[in-house]
Amino acid sequence: MKVLSNVLTSLFAVFVMTSVSPAMAETTKTWNEQEVLSISDNLSNAARRLRVECRSSPPKYFEETSSFHLVFRYHVRHFVSVAYQLNNALEDGQGEAATYPIYQTLAGMRSDLTGYAQMKGGAWPPVQKAVAEVDKYLIELGAYYSKQ
């Protein structure tokens, strides 16, 4: 129970420290449906690769991080699902206003992914690389949604 409490405390600290929206990291770009759809396609593919890496790369089992890997896998599954929802909405022709809430959900989940990848004794290098790729595409998308 103490380990779970420490993990939850660490999660909260990581969330607070990394909760800056990806939209704030880049300048605003004018909405371009084709470019946004292309970035969304890349994000969906990167999310799928993250899920594969998470499944194939075993966690580093240290007392303070072993249960965090299970939480991380849950967040990855949820992130993949929401990334696919965004991509499907954009493919269906939904615009910036309609897809903004989906993007915000993804941006809010960013800290859950990066927190584990950056945790000492957390992810293996292939998982860290996959998280960095997902983060890159979230930041690119953020430039289109930053006016909201």
Coordinates of N, CA, C and O in Angstrom, one line a residue:
M1 N 0.8 -1.2 0.0 CA 0.0 0.0 0.0 C 0.9 1.3 0.0 O 0.5 2.2 -0.7
K2 N 2.0 1.2 0.7 CA 2.9 2.4 0.8 C 3.5 2.6 -0.6 O 3.6 3.8 -1.0
V3 N 3.8 1.5 -1.3 CA 4.4 1.7 -2.7 C 3.4 2.4 -3.6 O 3.7 3.3 -4.3
L4 N 2.1 2.0 -3.5 CA 1.0 2.6 -4.3 C 0.9 4.0 -4.0 O 0.8 4.9 -4.9
S5 N 0.9 4.4 -2.7 CA 0.8 5.8 -2.3 C 2.0 6.6 -2.8 O 1.8 7.7 -3.3
N6 N 3.2 6.0 -2.8 CA 4.4 6.7 -3.3 C 4.2 6.9 -4.8 O 4.6 8.0 -5.4
V7 N 3.7 5.9 -5.5 CA 3.5 6.0 -7.0 C 2.5 7.1 -7.3 O 2.7 7.9 -8.2
L8 N 1.4 7.1 -6.6 CA 0.4 8.1 -6.8 C 0.9 9.5 -6.5 O 0.6 10.5 -7.3
T9 N 1.7 9.7 -5.5 CA 2.3 10.9 -5.2 C 3.2 11.4 -6.3 O 3.2 12.5 -6.7
S10 N 4.0 10.4 -6.8 CA 5.0 10.7 -7.9 C 4.2 11.1 -9.1 O 4.6 12.0 -9.8
L11 N 3.1 10.4 -9.4 CA 2.3 10.7 -10.6 C 1.8 12.1 -10.5 O 1.8 12.9 -11.5
F12 N 1.3 12.5 -9.3 CA 0.7 13.8 -9.2 C 1.8 14.9 -9.4 O 1.6 15.9 -10.1
A13 N 3.0 14.7 -8.8 CA 4.1 15.6 -9.0 C 4.5 15.7 -10.4 O 4.7 16.8 -10.9
V14 N 4.6 14.6 -11.1 CA 4.9 14.7 -12.6 C 3.9 15.4 -13.3 O 4.2 16.2 -14.2
F15 N 2.6 15.2 -13.0 CA 1.5 15.8 -13.7 C 1.6 17.3 -13.5 O 1.5 18.1 -14.5
V16 N 1.8 17.8 -12.3 CA 1.9 19.2 -12.0 C 3.1 19.8 -12.8 O 3.0 20.9 -13.4
M17 N 4.2 19.1 -12.8 CA 5.4 19.7 -13.4 C 5.4 19.7 -14.9 O 6.1 20.4 -15.6
T18 N 4.6 18.8 -15.5 CA 4.6 18.6 -17.0 C 3.3 19.0 -17.6 O 3.0 18.6 -18.8
S19 N 2.4 19.7 -16.9 CA 1.1 19.9 -17.4 C 1.0 21.1 -18.4 O -0.1 21.5 -18.7
V20 N 2.1 21.6 -18.9 CA 2.0 22.6 -19.9 C 1.5 22.0 -21.2 O 1.9 21.0 -21.6
S21 N 0.5 22.7 -21.7 CA -0.1 22.2 -23.0 C 0.9 22.2 -24.1 O 1.7 23.2 -24.3
P22 N 0.9 21.2 -25.0 CA 1.8 21.2 -26.1 C 1.5 22.4 -27.0 O 2.3 22.9 -27.7
A23 N 0.2 22.9 -27.0 CA -0.1 24.1 -27.8 C 0.7 25.3 -27.4 O 1.0 26.2 -28.2
M24 N 1.2 25.4 -26.2 CA 2.0 26.5 -25.7 C 3.4 26.4 -26.2 O 4.1 27.4 -26.1
A25 N 3.8 25.3 -26.7 CA 5.2 25.1 -27.0 C 5.6 25.6 -28.4 O 6.8 25.7 -28.7
E26 N 4.6 25.9 -29.2 CA 4.9 26.3 -30.6 C 4.0 27.4 -31.0 O 3.0 27.6 -30.4
T27 N 4.4 28.1 -32.0 CA 3.6 29.3 -32.5 C 2.3 28.8 -33.1 O 2.2 27.6 -33.5
T28 N 1.4 29.7 -33.2 CA 0.1 29.3 -33.8 C 0.2 29.2 -35.3 O 0.8 30.0 -35.9
K29 N -0.5 28.2 -35.8 CA -0.6 28.0 -37.3 C -2.0 28.1 -37.7 O -2.9 27.7 -36.9
T30 N -2.3 28.6 -38.9 CA -3.6 28.6 -39.5 C -4.1 27.2 -39.8 O -3.3 26.4 -40.2
W31 N -5.3 27.0 -39.5 CA -5.9 25.6 -39.7 C -5.7 25.2 -41.1 O -6.1 25.9 -42.0
N32 N -5.1 24.0 -41.3 CA -5.0 23.5 -42.7 C -5.4 22.0 -42.5 O -4.7 21.2 -42.0
E33 N -6.6 21.7 -43.1 CA -7.1 20.4 -42.9 C -6.2 19.2 -43.3 O -6.1 18.2 -42.6
Q34 N -5.6 19.4 -44.4 CA -4.7 18.3 -45.0 C -3.4 18.1 -44.1 O -3.0 17.0 -43.8
E35 N -2.8 19.2 -43.6 CA -1.7 19.1 -42.7 C -2.0 18.5 -41.4 O -1.3 17.7 -40.9
V36 N -3.2 18.9 -40.8 CA -3.6 18.4 -39.5 C -3.9 16.9 -39.6 O -3.5 16.1 -38.8
L37 N -4.6 16.5 -40.7 CA -4.9 15.1 -40.9 C -3.6 14.3 -41.1 O -3.5 13.2 -40.5
S38 N -2.6 14.9 -41.8 CA -1.3 14.2 -41.9 C -0.6 14.0 -40.6 O -0.1 12.9 -40.3
I39 N -0.6 15.0 -39.8 CA 0.0 14.9 -38.5 C -0.8 14.0 -37.6 O -0.2 13.2 -36.8
S40 N -2.1 14.0 -37.7 CA -2.9 13.1 -36.9 C -2.7 11.6 -37.3 O -2.6 10.7 -36.5
D41 N -2.5 11.4 -38.6 CA -2.1 10.0 -39.1 C -0.8 9.6 -38.5 O -0.6 8.5 -38.0
N42 N 0.2 10.5 -38.5 CA 1.5 10.2 -37.9 C 1.4 9.9 -36.4 O 2.0 9.0 -35.8
L43 N 0.5 10.7 -35.7 CA 0.3 10.5 -34.3 C -0.3 9.2 -34.0 O 0.1 8.5 -33.1
S44 N -1.3 8.8 -34.8 CA -2.0 7.5 -34.6 C -1.0 6.3 -34.8 O -0.9 5.4 -34.1
N45 N -0.1 6.5 -35.8 CA 0.9 5.5 -36.1 C 1.9 5.4 -34.9 O 2.4 4.3 -34.5
A46 N 2.3 6.6 -34.5 CA 3.3 6.7 -33.3 C 2.7 6.1 -32.1 O 3.3 5.4 -31.3
A47 N 1.4 6.3 -31.9 CA 0.7 5.8 -30.7 C 0.6 4.2 -30.8 O 0.8 3.5 -29.8
R48 N 0.4 3.7 -32.0 CA 0.3 2.3 -32.2 C 1.7 1.7 -31.9 O 1.8 0.7 -31.2
R49 N 2.8 2.3 -32.4 CA 4.1 1.9 -32.1 C 4.4 1.9 -30.6 O 5.1 1.0 -30.1
L50 N 4.0 2.9 -29.9 CA 4.1 3.0 -28.5 C 3.5 1.8 -27.8 O 4.0 1.2 -26.9
R51 N 2.3 1.5 -28.2 CA 1.6 0.3 -27.6 C 2.3 -0.9 -27.8 O 2.5 -1.7 -26.9
V52 N 2.9 -1.1 -29.0 CA 3.7 -2.3 -29.3 C 4.9 -2.4 -28.5 O 5.3 -3.4 -27.9
E53 N 5.6 -1.2 -28.4 CA 6.8 -1.2 -27.5 C 6.5 -1.4 -26.1 O 7.3 -2.1 -25.4
C54 N 5.4 -0.9 -25.6 CA 5.0 -1.1 -24.2 C 4.8 -2.5 -23.9 O 5.1 -3.0 -22.9
R55 N 4.2 -3.2 -24.9 CA 3.9 -4.7 -24.7 C 5.1 -5.5 -24.8 O 5.3 -6.5 -24.1
S56 N 6.1 -5.1 -25.7 CA 7.2 -6.0 -25.9 C 8.4 -5.7 -25.1 O 9.3 -6.4 -25.0
S57 N 8.4 -4.5 -24.5 CA 9.6 -4.1 -23.6 C 9.1 -4.3 -22.1 O 8.3 -3.5 -21.7
P58 N 9.7 -5.2 -21.4 CA 9.3 -5.4 -20.1 C 9.7 -4.2 -19.2 O 10.6 -3.5 -19.5
P59 N 8.9 -4.0 -18.1 CA 9.3 -2.9 -17.2 C 10.5 -3.2 -16.4 O 10.9 -4.4 -16.3
K60 N 11.2 -2.2 -16.0 CA 12.3 -2.4 -15.0 C 11.6 -2.5 -13.7 O 11.1 -1.6 -13.1
Y61 N 11.7 -3.7 -13.1 CA 11.0 -4.0 -11.8 C 11.8 -3.5 -10.7 O 12.7 -4.2 -10.2
F62 N 11.6 -2.3 -10.2 CA 12.1 -1.8 -9.0 C 10.9 -1.6 -8.1 O 9.8 -1.4 -8.5
E63 N 11.1 -1.7 -6.8 CA 10.0 -1.6 -5.9 C 9.1 -0.4 -6.1 O 7.9 -0.5 -6.1
E64 N 9.8 0.7 -6.3 CA 9.0 2.0 -6.4 C 8.4 2.2 -7.8 O 7.6 3.1 -7.9
T65 N 8.7 1.4 -8.8 CA 8.1 1.7 -10.1 C 7.3 0.5 -10.7 O 6.7 0.6 -11.8
S66 N 7.3 -0.7 -10.1 CA 6.7 -1.8 -10.8 C 5.2 -1.7 -11.0 O 4.8 -2.0 -12.1
S67 N 4.5 -1.1 -10.1 CA 3.1 -0.9 -10.3 C 2.8 0.2 -11.3 O 1.8 0.3 -11.9
F68 N 3.7 1.1 -11.4 CA 3.6 2.3 -12.3 C 3.5 1.8 -13.7 O 2.8 2.4 -14.6
H69 N 4.2 0.7 -14.1 CA 4.2 0.2 -15.4 C 2.8 -0.2 -15.8 O 2.4 0.0 -16.9
L70 N 2.1 -0.8 -14.9 CA 0.7 -1.2 -15.2 C -0.2 0.0 -15.4 O -1.0 0.0 -16.3
V71 N 0.0 1.0 -14.7 CA -0.7 2.3 -14.8 C -0.4 2.9 -16.2 O -1.2 3.3 -16.9
F72 N 0.9 2.9 -16.5 CA 1.4 3.4 -17.8 C 0.7 2.7 -19.0 O 0.3 3.3 -19.9
R73 N 0.7 1.3 -18.9 CA 0.1 0.6 -20.0 C -1.4 0.9 -20.1 O -1.9 1.0 -21.3
Y74 N -2.1 1.2 -19.0 CA -3.5 1.6 -19.1 C -3.6 3.0 -19.9 O -4.4 3.2 -20.8
H75 N -2.7 3.9 -19.5 CA -2.7 5.2 -20.2 C -2.3 5.1 -21.7 O -2.9 5.8 -22.5
V76 N -1.5 4.2 -22.0 CA -1.1 4.0 -23.4 C -2.3 3.5 -24.2 O -2.6 4.0 -25.3
R77 N -3.0 2.5 -23.6 CA -4.2 2.0 -24.3 C -5.3 3.1 -24.5 O -5.9 3.2 -25.6
H78 N -5.5 3.9 -23.5 CA -6.4 5.0 -23.6 C -6.0 6.0 -24.6 O -6.7 6.5 -25.4
F79 N -4.7 6.4 -24.6 CA -4.1 7.3 -25.5 C -4.3 6.9 -27.0 O -4.7 7.6 -27.8
V80 N -4.0 5.6 -27.2 CA -4.2 5.1 -28.6 C -5.6 5.2 -29.0 O -5.9 5.6 -30.2
S81 N -6.5 4.9 -28.2 CA -8.0 5.0 -28.5 C -8.4 6.4 -28.9 O -9.0 6.6 -29.9
V82 N -7.9 7.3 -28.1 CA -8.3 8.7 -28.3 C -7.6 9.3 -29.6 O -8.2 10.0 -30.4
A83 N -6.4 8.8 -29.8 CA -5.6 9.3 -31.1 C -6.4 8.8 -32.3 O -6.5 9.5 -33.3
Y84 N -6.9 7.5 -32.2 CA -7.7 7.0 -33.3 C -9.0 7.8 -33.5 O -9.4 8.0 -34.6
Q85 N -9.6 8.2 -32.4 CA -10.8 9.0 -32.5 C -10.6 10.3 -33.2 O -11.4 10.7 -34.0
L86 N -9.5 11.0 -32.8 CA -9.1 12.2 -33.5 C -8.9 12.0 -35.0 O -9.4 12.8 -35.8
N87 N -8.2 11.0 -35.3 CA -7.9 10.7 -36.7 C -9.1 10.4 -37.5 O -9.3 11.0 -38.6
N88 N -10.0 9.6 -36.9 CA -11.3 9.3 -37.6 C -12.2 10.6 -37.8 O -12.8 10.7 -38.8
A89 N -12.2 11.4 -36.8 CA -13.0 12.6 -36.9 C -12.5 13.5 -38.0 O -13.2 14.1 -38.7
L90 N -11.1 13.7 -38.0 CA -10.5 14.5 -39.1 C -10.8 13.9 -40.5 O -11.1 14.6 -41.4
E91 N -10.7 12.6 -40.6 CA -11.0 11.9 -41.9 C -12.4 12.1 -42.3 O -12.7 12.2 -43.5
D92 N -13.3 12.2 -41.3 CA -14.7 12.4 -41.6 C -15.0 13.9 -41.9 O -16.2 14.3 -42.2
G93 N -14.0 14.7 -41.9 CA -14.2 16.1 -42.3 C -14.5 17.1 -41.2 O -14.8 18.2 -41.4
Q94 N -14.5 16.6 -40.0 CA -14.8 17.5 -38.9 C -13.6 18.5 -38.7 O -12.4 18.1 -38.9
G95 N -13.9 19.7 -38.4 CA -12.9 20.8 -38.4 C -12.3 21.0 -37.0 O -12.5 20.2 -36.1
E96 N -11.7 22.2 -36.9 CA -11.0 22.5 -35.7 C -11.9 22.6 -34.5 O -11.5 22.0 -33.4
A97 N -13.0 23.2 -34.5 CA -13.9 23.4 -33.3 C -14.4 22.0 -32.9 O -14.4 21.7 -31.7
A98 N -14.7 21.2 -33.8 CA -15.3 19.8 -33.5 C -14.3 18.9 -32.9 O -14.6 18.0 -32.1
T99 N -13.0 19.0 -33.4 CA -12.0 18.1 -32.9 C -11.1 18.6 -31.8 O -10.4 17.9 -31.2
Y100 N -11.3 19.9 -31.4 CA -10.6 20.5 -30.3 C -10.7 19.7 -29.0 O -9.7 19.4 -28.3
P101 N -11.9 19.3 -28.6 CA -12.0 18.5 -27.3 C -11.2 17.2 -27.3 O -10.7 16.8 -26.3
I102 N -11.2 16.6 -28.5 CA -10.4 15.3 -28.6 C -8.9 15.6 -28.5 O -8.2 14.9 -27.7
Y103 N -8.5 16.7 -29.1 CA -7.1 17.1 -29.0 C -6.7 17.4 -27.6 O -5.7 17.0 -27.1
Q104 N -7.6 18.2 -26.9 CA -7.4 18.5 -25.5 C -7.3 17.3 -24.6 O -6.5 17.3 -23.7
T105 N -8.0 16.3 -24.9 CA -7.9 15.0 -24.1 C -6.5 14.4 -24.3 O -5.9 14.0 -23.3
L106 N -6.1 14.4 -25.6 CA -4.7 13.9 -25.8 C -3.6 14.7 -25.1 O -2.7 14.2 -24.5
A107 N -3.8 16.0 -25.2 CA -2.8 16.9 -24.6 C -2.8 16.7 -23.1 O -1.7 16.8 -22.5
G108 N -3.9 16.5 -22.5 CA -4.0 16.3 -21.1 C -3.3 15.0 -20.7 O -2.9 14.8 -19.5
M109 N -3.3 14.0 -21.6 CA -2.7 12.7 -21.3 C -1.2 12.7 -21.5 O -0.5 11.8 -21.1
R110 N -0.7 13.8 -22.1 CA 0.7 13.9 -22.4 C 1.6 13.6 -21.1 O 2.6 12.9 -21.2
S111 N 1.2 14.2 -20.0 CA 2.1 14.1 -18.8 C 2.1 12.7 -18.3 O 3.1 12.3 -17.7
D112 N 1.0 12.0 -18.5 CA 1.0 10.6 -18.1 C 2.1 9.7 -18.8 O 2.7 8.9 -18.3
L113 N 2.2 10.0 -20.1 CA 3.1 9.3 -20.9 C 4.6 9.7 -20.7 O 5.5 8.9 -20.4
T114 N 4.8 11.0 -20.7 CA 6.2 11.5 -20.5 C 6.7 11.3 -19.1 O 7.9 11.1 -18.9
G115 N 5.8 11.3 -18.1 CA 6.2 11.1 -16.7 C 6.8 9.7 -16.5 O 7.9 9.6 -15.9
Y116 N 6.2 8.7 -17.1 CA 6.8 7.3 -17.0 C 8.1 7.2 -17.8 O 9.1 6.7 -17.3
A117 N 8.1 7.8 -18.9 CA 9.3 7.7 -19.8 C 10.5 8.4 -19.1 O 11.7 8.0 -19.3
Q118 N 10.3 9.4 -18.4 CA 11.4 10.2 -17.7 C 11.7 9.8 -16.3 O 12.7 10.2 -15.7
M119 N 10.9 8.9 -15.8 CA 11.1 8.4 -14.4 C 12.4 7.6 -14.3 O 12.6 6.7 -15.1
K120 N 13.1 7.8 -13.3 CA 14.4 7.1 -13.1 C 13.9 5.6 -12.8 O 13.1 5.3 -11.9
G121 N 14.5 4.7 -13.6 CA 14.1 3.3 -13.5 C 12.8 3.0 -14.1 O 12.2 1.9 -13.9
G122 N 12.3 3.9 -14.9 CA 10.9 3.7 -15.5 C 11.0 2.9 -16.8 O 11.2 1.7 -16.8
A123 N 10.9 3.5 -17.9 CA 10.8 2.8 -19.2 C 12.1 2.4 -19.8 O 13.2 3.0 -19.5
W124 N 12.1 1.4 -20.6 CA 13.2 1.0 -21.4 C 13.4 2.0 -22.6 O 12.5 2.6 -23.0
P125 N 14.6 2.1 -23.1 CA 14.9 3.0 -24.2 C 13.9 3.0 -25.4 O 13.5 4.0 -25.9
P126 N 13.5 1.8 -25.8 CA 12.5 1.8 -27.0 C 11.2 2.5 -26.6 O 10.6 3.1 -27.4
V127 N 10.8 2.3 -25.4 CA 9.5 2.9 -24.9 C 9.8 4.5 -24.8 O 8.9 5.2 -25.2
Q128 N 10.9 4.8 -24.3 CA 11.2 6.3 -24.2 C 11.2 6.9 -25.6 O 10.7 8.0 -25.7
K129 N 11.8 6.2 -26.5 CA 11.8 6.8 -27.9 C 10.4 6.9 -28.5 O 10.1 7.9 -29.1
A130 N 9.6 5.9 -28.2 CA 8.2 5.9 -28.7 C 7.4 7.0 -28.1 O 6.6 7.7 -28.8
V131 N 7.6 7.3 -26.8 CA 6.9 8.4 -26.1 C 7.4 9.7 -26.7 O 6.6 10.6 -27.0
A132 N 8.7 9.9 -27.0 CA 9.2 11.1 -27.6 C 8.6 11.3 -29.0 O 8.3 12.5 -29.3
E133 N 8.4 10.3 -29.7 CA 7.8 10.4 -31.1 C 6.3 10.9 -30.9 O 5.9 11.8 -31.6
V134 N 5.6 10.3 -30.0 CA 4.2 10.7 -29.8 C 4.2 12.2 -29.3 O 3.4 13.0 -29.8
D135 N 5.1 12.6 -28.5 CA 5.1 13.9 -28.0 C 5.4 14.9 -29.1 O 4.8 16.0 -29.1
K136 N 6.3 14.5 -30.0 CA 6.6 15.4 -31.1 C 5.4 15.7 -32.0 O 5.1 16.9 -32.3
Y137 N 4.6 14.7 -32.2 CA 3.4 14.9 -33.0 C 2.3 15.7 -32.3 O 1.6 16.5 -32.9
L138 N 2.2 15.5 -31.0 CA 1.3 16.3 -30.2 C 1.7 17.8 -30.2 O 0.8 18.7 -30.3
I139 N 2.9 18.1 -30.1 CA 3.4 19.5 -30.2 C 3.1 20.1 -31.5 O 2.6 21.2 -31.6
E140 N 3.3 19.3 -32.6 CA 2.9 19.8 -34.0 C 1.4 20.1 -34.1 O 1.1 21.1 -34.6
L141 N 0.6 19.2 -33.6 CA -0.8 19.4 -33.6 C -1.2 20.7 -32.7 O -2.1 21.4 -33.1
G142 N -0.5 20.8 -31.7 CA -0.8 22.0 -30.8 C -0.7 23.3 -31.4 O -1.4 24.2 -31.1
A143 N 0.1 23.4 -32.4 CA 0.2 24.7 -33.1 C -1.1 25.1 -33.9 O -1.4 26.2 -34.0
Y144 N -1.8 24.1 -34.3 CA -3.1 24.3 -35.0 C -4.3 24.5 -34.0 O -5.3 25.1 -34.4
Y145 N -4.1 24.0 -32.8 CA -5.2 24.2 -31.8 C -5.0 25.3 -30.8 O -5.8 25.5 -29.9
S146 N -3.9 26.0 -30.9 CA -3.5 26.9 -29.8 C -4.4 28.2 -29.8 O -4.4 28.9 -28.8
K147 N -5.1 28.4 -30.8 CA -6.0 29.6 -30.8 C -7.2 29.4 -30.0 O -7.9 30.3 -29.6
Q148 N -7.6 28.2 -29.7 CA -8.8 27.8 -29.0 C -8.8 28.4 -27.6 O -7.9 28.4 -26.9

